[in-house]
């Protein structure tokens, strides 16, 4: 019996110690929350959960986990909101379809509020964060935001109507734009609004109609049917246009214009003054240009400057426009009569070389070369002569000097160009002079006359 007790007693003690150790281990073991391994399903809440490795983010794992959990929460809202939203009737070329989703995507994460930290959990290697947001709370927040936004939009709508009645059309259009911009986050929804008169109407549609009608009813006109650009004005002309709205002249309307000056198109901007007029100077035409046209239209991009940065409205509004004004431009071809004297060493040359070359080069540059039967033509008088520059080893050197004087029909000097010391070398004196004329003719055909004609357009 004593022997049995000696055997059993140590066994009981050991078992007791083992049991106590097991209980202590159970108490020290950390229970992993169910949400870490199994995503909760709660139809009343939006849920965002994220797990981040401490090895990957040793210093800020908790911050990264919180940010990722909020992004997860935002993604769930995006999916559910975009799948249940009813697109409004404000659709222009599928603009709403393409932009509504992107607007939701870019703003949900930034505008989150009302969420709570449901739980967080850490192990030696990971951080887990769990956020939730009551759908009822979120719906209430969104409804209040929308109420405020539509209130601002309606305020702009009223301002626009007042400016419209005062005839300040550009400011009215700007207010319509600002109103639609204020409620741009809700253009994917139905937006009925009850105005001060108690009548319910679709605010977004009313604002868009105000923009499109305001722009479309702007009429640009001119007293000219054709813009005639004349040499006597050095190929510069002022085109005067008028802007009207419902027949009344309107000031402050931004305008853009463009015209081809030959090879390179020219564009610019201006605006109508208080009397509804705008003056556009067209110039710098390329030599030889005979026909062109100018297009003047409302500068819609200038109106869009009132929109907030990165506003989603720009793709919608930039395609709206009034009917542009298009006027043909007719440029008067320069009419030039070429005359003059060509001499060899002071004596009249038997055959003219320089004057025919000048006529050919002028024609190639778009000039109409005429005879004396055109009293209004310009007259280009050529005076050319050669002189001996030297003689030696059986060769003669001759130098040609020429003066080209262009005068108008009244005899007033328009411009004057010179050819200086064009060199000719030959074995005979006369042939040296003729060689100088040939070289001068080549200069004429290259850039001399081209530059001469260009100066007419400056």
XYZ file of C-alpha atoms in Angstrom:
458
model
C 0.000 0.000 0.000
C 2.839 2.303 0.911
C 4.605 1.355 -2.305
C 1.459 2.140 -4.340
C 1.121 5.542 -2.681
C 4.724 6.316 -3.474
C 4.031 5.570 -7.154
C 0.640 7.286 -7.499
C 1.468 10.512 -5.637
C 4.166 11.718 -8.078
C 1.883 10.854 -10.982
C -0.959 12.941 -9.550
C 1.371 15.882 -8.939
C 2.726 15.712 -12.491
C -0.764 15.543 -13.965
C -1.856 18.507 -11.904
C 1.123 20.573 -13.015
C 0.471 19.657 -16.664
C -3.187 20.652 -16.348
C -2.276 23.975 -14.777
C 0.264 24.628 -17.521
C -2.343 23.859 -20.190
C -4.831 26.256 -18.634
C -2.205 28.971 -18.469
C -1.365 28.499 -22.178
C -5.023 28.693 -23.102
C -5.351 31.967 -21.285
C -2.245 33.397 -23.003
C -3.335 32.360 -26.563
C -4.687 35.289 -28.689
C -8.051 34.769 -30.296
C -8.071 35.774 -34.008
C -11.238 37.770 -34.817
C -13.575 36.070 -37.238
C -13.577 39.095 -39.602
C -9.854 38.576 -40.286
C -10.463 35.258 -42.012
C -14.081 35.634 -43.079
C -15.410 38.932 -44.475
C -18.557 40.003 -42.613
C -21.813 40.293 -44.512
C -24.137 42.991 -43.213
C -26.689 44.524 -45.591
C -26.952 47.612 -43.368
C -23.286 48.581 -43.631
C -20.551 49.290 -46.121
C -17.432 47.424 -45.041
C -13.741 48.044 -45.615
C -11.061 45.619 -44.442
C -7.333 45.634 -45.140
C -4.315 43.568 -44.138
C -0.762 44.926 -44.273
C 2.552 43.158 -43.717
C 4.802 44.585 -41.000
C 7.798 43.329 -42.943
C 6.754 45.369 -45.984
C 5.875 48.457 -43.906
C 7.972 48.152 -40.728
C 7.376 51.737 -39.537
C 3.850 52.619 -40.606
C 1.971 49.374 -41.128
C -1.028 50.563 -39.095
C -1.358 53.830 -41.056
C -1.148 51.994 -44.382
C -3.711 49.441 -43.213
C -6.145 52.189 -42.216
C -5.743 53.944 -45.554
C -6.222 50.695 -47.484
C -9.283 49.821 -45.415
C -10.869 53.189 -46.215
C -10.106 52.668 -49.899
C -11.754 49.253 -49.653
C -14.770 50.901 -48.053
C -14.901 53.480 -50.848
C -14.691 50.785 -53.517
C -17.677 48.979 -52.028
C -19.660 52.216 -52.046
C -18.688 52.870 -55.669
C -19.777 49.441 -56.803
C -23.123 49.604 -55.026
C -23.897 53.238 -55.853
C -22.986 53.050 -59.537
C -24.923 49.818 -59.964
C -28.123 51.233 -58.476
C -28.056 54.859 -59.706
C -30.638 56.024 -62.205
C -29.066 58.126 -64.964
C -30.872 61.403 -65.406
C -32.262 62.663 -68.680
C -29.298 65.047 -68.897
C -27.454 63.031 -71.519
C -25.460 64.637 -74.306
C -23.595 62.250 -76.619
C -23.368 59.681 -73.800
C -21.449 62.248 -71.748
C -23.214 61.264 -68.521
C -22.549 57.552 -69.075
C -18.837 58.148 -69.568
C -18.293 60.738 -66.844
C -20.610 59.691 -64.016
C -18.576 56.626 -63.075
C -15.293 58.516 -63.202
C -16.713 61.285 -61.014
C -17.877 58.786 -58.403
C -14.507 57.009 -58.580
C -12.513 60.166 -57.975
C -14.624 61.652 -55.187
C -15.966 58.868 -52.927
C -12.638 58.160 -51.218
C -11.964 61.873 -50.718
C -15.429 62.667 -49.336
C -15.904 59.754 -46.941
C -17.329 60.651 -43.547
C -19.477 58.978 -40.921
C -17.426 55.764 -40.873
C -16.245 54.071 -37.659
C -13.330 51.835 -36.758
C -15.080 48.573 -35.982
C -11.936 46.711 -34.930
C -8.227 46.238 -35.494
C -5.936 43.286 -34.891
C -2.186 42.762 -34.880
C 0.137 39.784 -34.976
C 3.906 39.697 -35.036
C 3.836 39.882 -38.830
C 0.592 41.638 -39.854
C -1.851 44.443 -39.096
C -5.583 44.075 -39.805
C -8.050 47.001 -39.830
C -11.841 46.879 -40.119
C -13.964 49.976 -40.928
C -17.704 50.126 -41.383
C -20.172 52.791 -42.445
C -23.897 52.668 -41.901
C -25.711 52.824 -45.218
C -28.444 54.874 -43.593
C -25.874 57.335 -42.238
C -24.126 57.553 -45.583
C -27.425 58.098 -47.415
C -28.273 60.905 -44.986
C -24.862 62.537 -45.514
C -25.166 62.308 -49.293
C -28.706 63.675 -49.223
C -27.565 66.695 -47.201
C -24.617 67.308 -49.511
C -26.919 67.157 -52.499
C -29.419 69.507 -50.857
C -26.686 72.086 -50.266
C -25.205 71.649 -53.754
C -28.563 72.047 -55.480
C -29.258 75.106 -53.339
C -26.035 76.707 -54.585
C -26.879 75.700 -58.147
C -30.326 77.270 -57.861
C -28.774 80.500 -56.580
C -26.625 80.677 -59.708
C -29.703 79.890 -61.796
C -31.528 82.904 -60.338
C -28.490 85.143 -60.886
C -28.299 83.993 -64.499
C -31.924 84.905 -65.079
C -31.326 88.377 -63.676
C -28.265 88.953 -65.874
C -30.211 87.667 -68.860
C -32.985 90.193 -68.284
C -30.367 92.955 -68.021
C -28.836 91.969 -71.369
C -25.562 90.824 -69.805
C -25.472 87.598 -71.785
C -21.871 86.481 -71.095
C -22.379 86.840 -67.330
C -25.660 84.936 -67.563
C -23.956 82.063 -69.391
C -21.190 82.041 -66.785
C -23.751 81.761 -63.969
C -25.500 78.893 -65.718
C -22.111 77.184 -66.007
C -21.319 77.787 -62.344
C -24.715 76.409 -61.359
C -24.267 73.208 -63.333
C -20.727 72.906 -61.996
C -21.983 73.223 -58.408
C -24.166 70.134 -58.843
C -21.879 68.229 -61.215
C -21.485 65.305 -58.767
C -25.204 64.585 -59.082
C -25.692 64.723 -62.841
C -26.031 60.951 -62.881
C -29.234 61.217 -60.869
C -32.690 62.704 -61.184
C -32.528 66.285 -59.918
C -36.000 67.739 -59.394
C -36.002 71.044 -57.541
C -38.774 73.227 -56.192
C -38.161 76.889 -56.926
C -39.227 80.006 -55.074
C -42.527 79.960 -56.962
C -43.320 76.489 -55.648
C -43.025 74.865 -59.068
C -40.898 71.738 -59.350
C -38.555 71.513 -62.337
C -35.410 69.674 -63.404
C -32.647 72.008 -62.291
C -29.808 70.381 -64.221
C -31.767 70.464 -67.466
C -32.738 74.109 -66.901
C -29.106 75.079 -66.325
C -27.908 73.203 -69.403
C -30.662 74.763 -71.498
C -29.577 78.172 -70.254
C -26.000 77.477 -71.356
C -26.836 76.008 -74.755
C -29.534 78.577 -75.580
C -27.371 81.449 -74.397
C -24.534 80.391 -76.686
C -26.672 79.267 -79.630
C -28.635 82.532 -79.760
C -25.508 84.660 -80.072
C -25.328 85.884 -83.656
C -22.092 87.132 -85.215
C -22.431 89.304 -88.322
C -20.569 91.823 -90.447
C -21.479 94.554 -92.887
C -19.017 92.983 -95.318
C -19.853 90.120 -97.630
C -16.271 89.856 -98.873
C -13.116 91.181 -97.256
C -11.047 92.870 -99.958
C -7.386 93.195 -99.035
C -5.542 95.769 -101.122
C -1.948 96.536 -101.948
C -2.427 100.209 -101.102
C -2.976 99.136 -97.471
C 0.057 96.851 -97.593
C -2.263 93.842 -97.513
C -3.677 94.592 -94.073
C -7.372 95.088 -93.396
C -9.643 95.529 -90.382
C -12.702 93.289 -90.262
C -15.480 94.697 -88.081
C -17.976 92.196 -86.686
C -21.049 92.593 -84.490
C -22.483 90.286 -81.821
C -26.221 90.228 -81.150
C -28.547 88.289 -78.871
C -32.192 88.229 -79.930
C -31.388 91.098 -82.249
C -29.787 93.300 -79.569
C -26.083 94.206 -79.660
C -24.142 92.524 -76.860
C -20.819 93.539 -75.340
C -18.281 91.414 -73.517
C -18.718 88.310 -75.670
C -15.385 86.481 -76.085
C -14.604 85.648 -79.709
C -12.005 83.549 -81.464
C -10.985 83.869 -85.094
C -8.756 82.156 -87.601
C -7.711 82.677 -91.190
C -5.102 81.330 -93.558
C -2.438 83.785 -94.589
C -1.153 81.393 -97.247
C 0.909 78.576 -95.794
C 0.576 79.082 -92.049
C -2.847 79.670 -90.445
C -3.327 82.559 -88.041
C -5.632 82.476 -85.008
C -6.450 84.874 -82.209
C -9.013 86.015 -79.679
C -10.886 89.233 -79.010
C -14.219 90.290 -77.510
C -17.088 92.558 -78.402
C -16.970 96.027 -76.879
C -19.834 97.848 -75.197
C -21.414 98.644 -78.562
C -21.380 94.970 -79.548
C -18.596 95.415 -82.107
C -15.164 93.831 -82.404
C -12.350 94.775 -84.774
C -10.076 92.067 -86.148
C -6.940 93.035 -88.053
C -5.873 90.555 -90.729
C -2.364 90.858 -92.163
C 0.936 89.048 -92.799
C -0.306 87.254 -95.911
C 2.190 85.220 -97.885
C 3.102 86.706 -101.288
C 1.020 85.215 -104.056
C -1.979 84.495 -101.820
C -5.144 85.336 -103.727
C -7.990 83.725 -101.774
C -8.563 83.009 -98.094
C -11.370 83.146 -95.550
C -11.830 84.210 -91.952
C -13.931 82.338 -89.399
C -15.188 84.131 -86.279
C -17.009 82.271 -83.512
C -17.874 82.466 -79.825
C -14.848 81.557 -77.720
C -16.521 78.924 -75.548
C -13.231 77.916 -73.914
C -12.946 81.438 -72.527
C -16.378 81.098 -70.927
C -15.259 77.862 -69.263
C -12.684 79.704 -67.156
C -15.340 80.136 -64.445
C -15.481 76.366 -63.900
C -13.647 74.745 -61.022
C -10.290 73.110 -61.830
C -10.755 69.604 -63.256
C -14.484 70.206 -63.670
C -16.163 67.288 -65.497
C -18.317 69.784 -67.410
C -15.633 70.844 -69.875
C -16.108 67.862 -72.252
C -19.849 68.561 -72.207
C -19.804 72.303 -72.825
C -16.811 72.775 -75.127
C -18.795 71.281 -78.027
C -21.566 73.874 -77.736
C -21.302 76.834 -80.065
C -23.142 79.503 -81.966
C -23.173 79.568 -85.754
C -19.775 80.921 -86.812
C -19.353 83.835 -89.196
C -17.346 82.892 -92.298
C -16.234 85.612 -94.697
C -14.241 85.101 -97.909
C -11.039 87.098 -98.267
C -9.935 88.300 -101.679
C -6.428 89.666 -102.031
C -5.661 92.038 -104.852
C -2.761 90.745 -106.914
C -0.055 93.410 -107.273
C -0.130 94.970 -110.762
C 3.314 96.108 -111.831
C 4.532 97.580 -115.104
C 8.233 96.968 -115.629
C 10.264 99.468 -117.637
C 13.777 100.853 -117.692
C 17.176 100.905 -119.376
C 19.966 98.385 -119.552
C 23.404 99.696 -120.523
C 26.808 98.201 -121.262
C 29.550 100.559 -120.174
C 27.297 103.589 -120.560
C 25.757 102.619 -123.885
C 22.277 101.200 -124.406
C 22.398 97.408 -124.611
C 21.121 95.893 -127.823
C 19.380 92.990 -126.061
C 17.753 93.294 -122.651
C 18.630 90.558 -120.160
C 17.746 91.822 -116.706
C 14.243 93.196 -117.350
C 12.860 89.926 -118.853
C 14.317 88.025 -115.880
C 12.628 90.447 -113.481
C 9.254 90.049 -115.234
C 9.473 86.255 -115.103
C 10.424 86.291 -111.407
C 7.565 88.665 -110.584
C 5.020 86.427 -112.314
C 6.323 83.396 -110.388
C 5.831 85.370 -107.159
C 2.151 86.026 -107.900
C 2.506 89.497 -109.385
C 0.410 90.504 -112.379
C 2.825 92.084 -114.853
C 0.932 94.589 -117.033
C 1.600 97.126 -119.752
C 0.998 100.866 -119.793
C -2.772 100.498 -120.300
C -3.281 100.084 -116.533
C -3.049 103.574 -115.042
C -3.504 102.317 -111.455
C -0.594 99.868 -111.674
C 2.698 100.285 -109.870
C 5.703 101.071 -112.013
C 8.997 99.300 -111.495
C 11.790 101.200 -113.206
C 15.075 99.401 -113.751
C 18.311 101.329 -114.308
C 21.314 99.068 -114.932
C 24.838 99.661 -116.222
C 28.247 98.008 -116.162
C 31.722 99.316 -115.584
C 35.197 97.888 -116.077
C 36.762 96.695 -112.905
C 40.108 95.591 -114.247
C 42.088 93.812 -116.942
C 44.917 91.315 -116.770
C 46.319 88.137 -118.305
C 43.857 88.346 -121.160
C 40.728 88.654 -118.975
C 38.383 91.547 -118.357
C 36.424 92.103 -115.153
C 33.096 93.952 -115.318
C 30.792 95.017 -112.496
C 27.044 95.541 -112.854
C 25.073 97.925 -110.661
C 21.307 98.225 -110.911
C 18.610 100.219 -109.136
C 14.988 99.031 -108.990
C 12.577 101.812 -108.033
C 8.900 101.017 -107.403
C 6.448 103.922 -107.568
C 2.685 104.113 -107.266
C 0.330 105.647 -109.826
C 0.969 109.093 -108.333
C 4.700 108.791 -108.768
C 5.368 108.347 -105.053
C 8.297 106.086 -104.279
C 7.083 102.888 -102.632
C 10.428 101.133 -102.290
C 13.860 100.904 -103.835
C 16.295 97.982 -104.100
C 19.763 97.718 -105.590
C 22.017 95.110 -107.142
C 25.590 96.040 -106.307
C 28.838 95.056 -108.031
C 27.687 91.850 -109.704
C 30.921 90.518 -111.182
C 31.488 89.165 -114.698
C 34.830 87.889 -116.049
C 35.514 87.079 -119.714
C 38.237 87.358 -122.347
C 36.504 90.290 -124.015
C 35.287 93.539 -122.507
C 31.746 93.279 -123.926
C 31.429 89.646 -122.994
C 32.521 90.455 -119.426
C 29.649 92.970 -119.211
C 27.196 90.440 -120.641
C 28.426 87.849 -118.127
C 27.703 90.313 -115.318
C 24.134 90.677 -116.642
C 23.719 86.877 -116.719
C 24.838 86.551 -113.104
C 22.529 89.400 -112.085
C 19.637 87.589 -113.792
C 20.399 84.465 -111.726
C 20.295 86.520 -108.533
C 16.946 87.918 -109.642
C 15.545 84.411 -110.141
C 16.813 83.180 -106.782
C 15.805 85.366 -103.816
C 16.081 88.986 -104.897
C 12.615 89.435 -106.428
C 11.060 87.087 -103.869
C 12.282 89.370 -101.081
C 11.238 92.368 -103.155
C 7.648 91.105 -103.396
C 7.546 90.061 -99.736
C 8.265 93.655 -98.758
C 4.987 94.642 -100.449
C 3.091 92.547 -97.890
C 4.825 94.004 -94.836
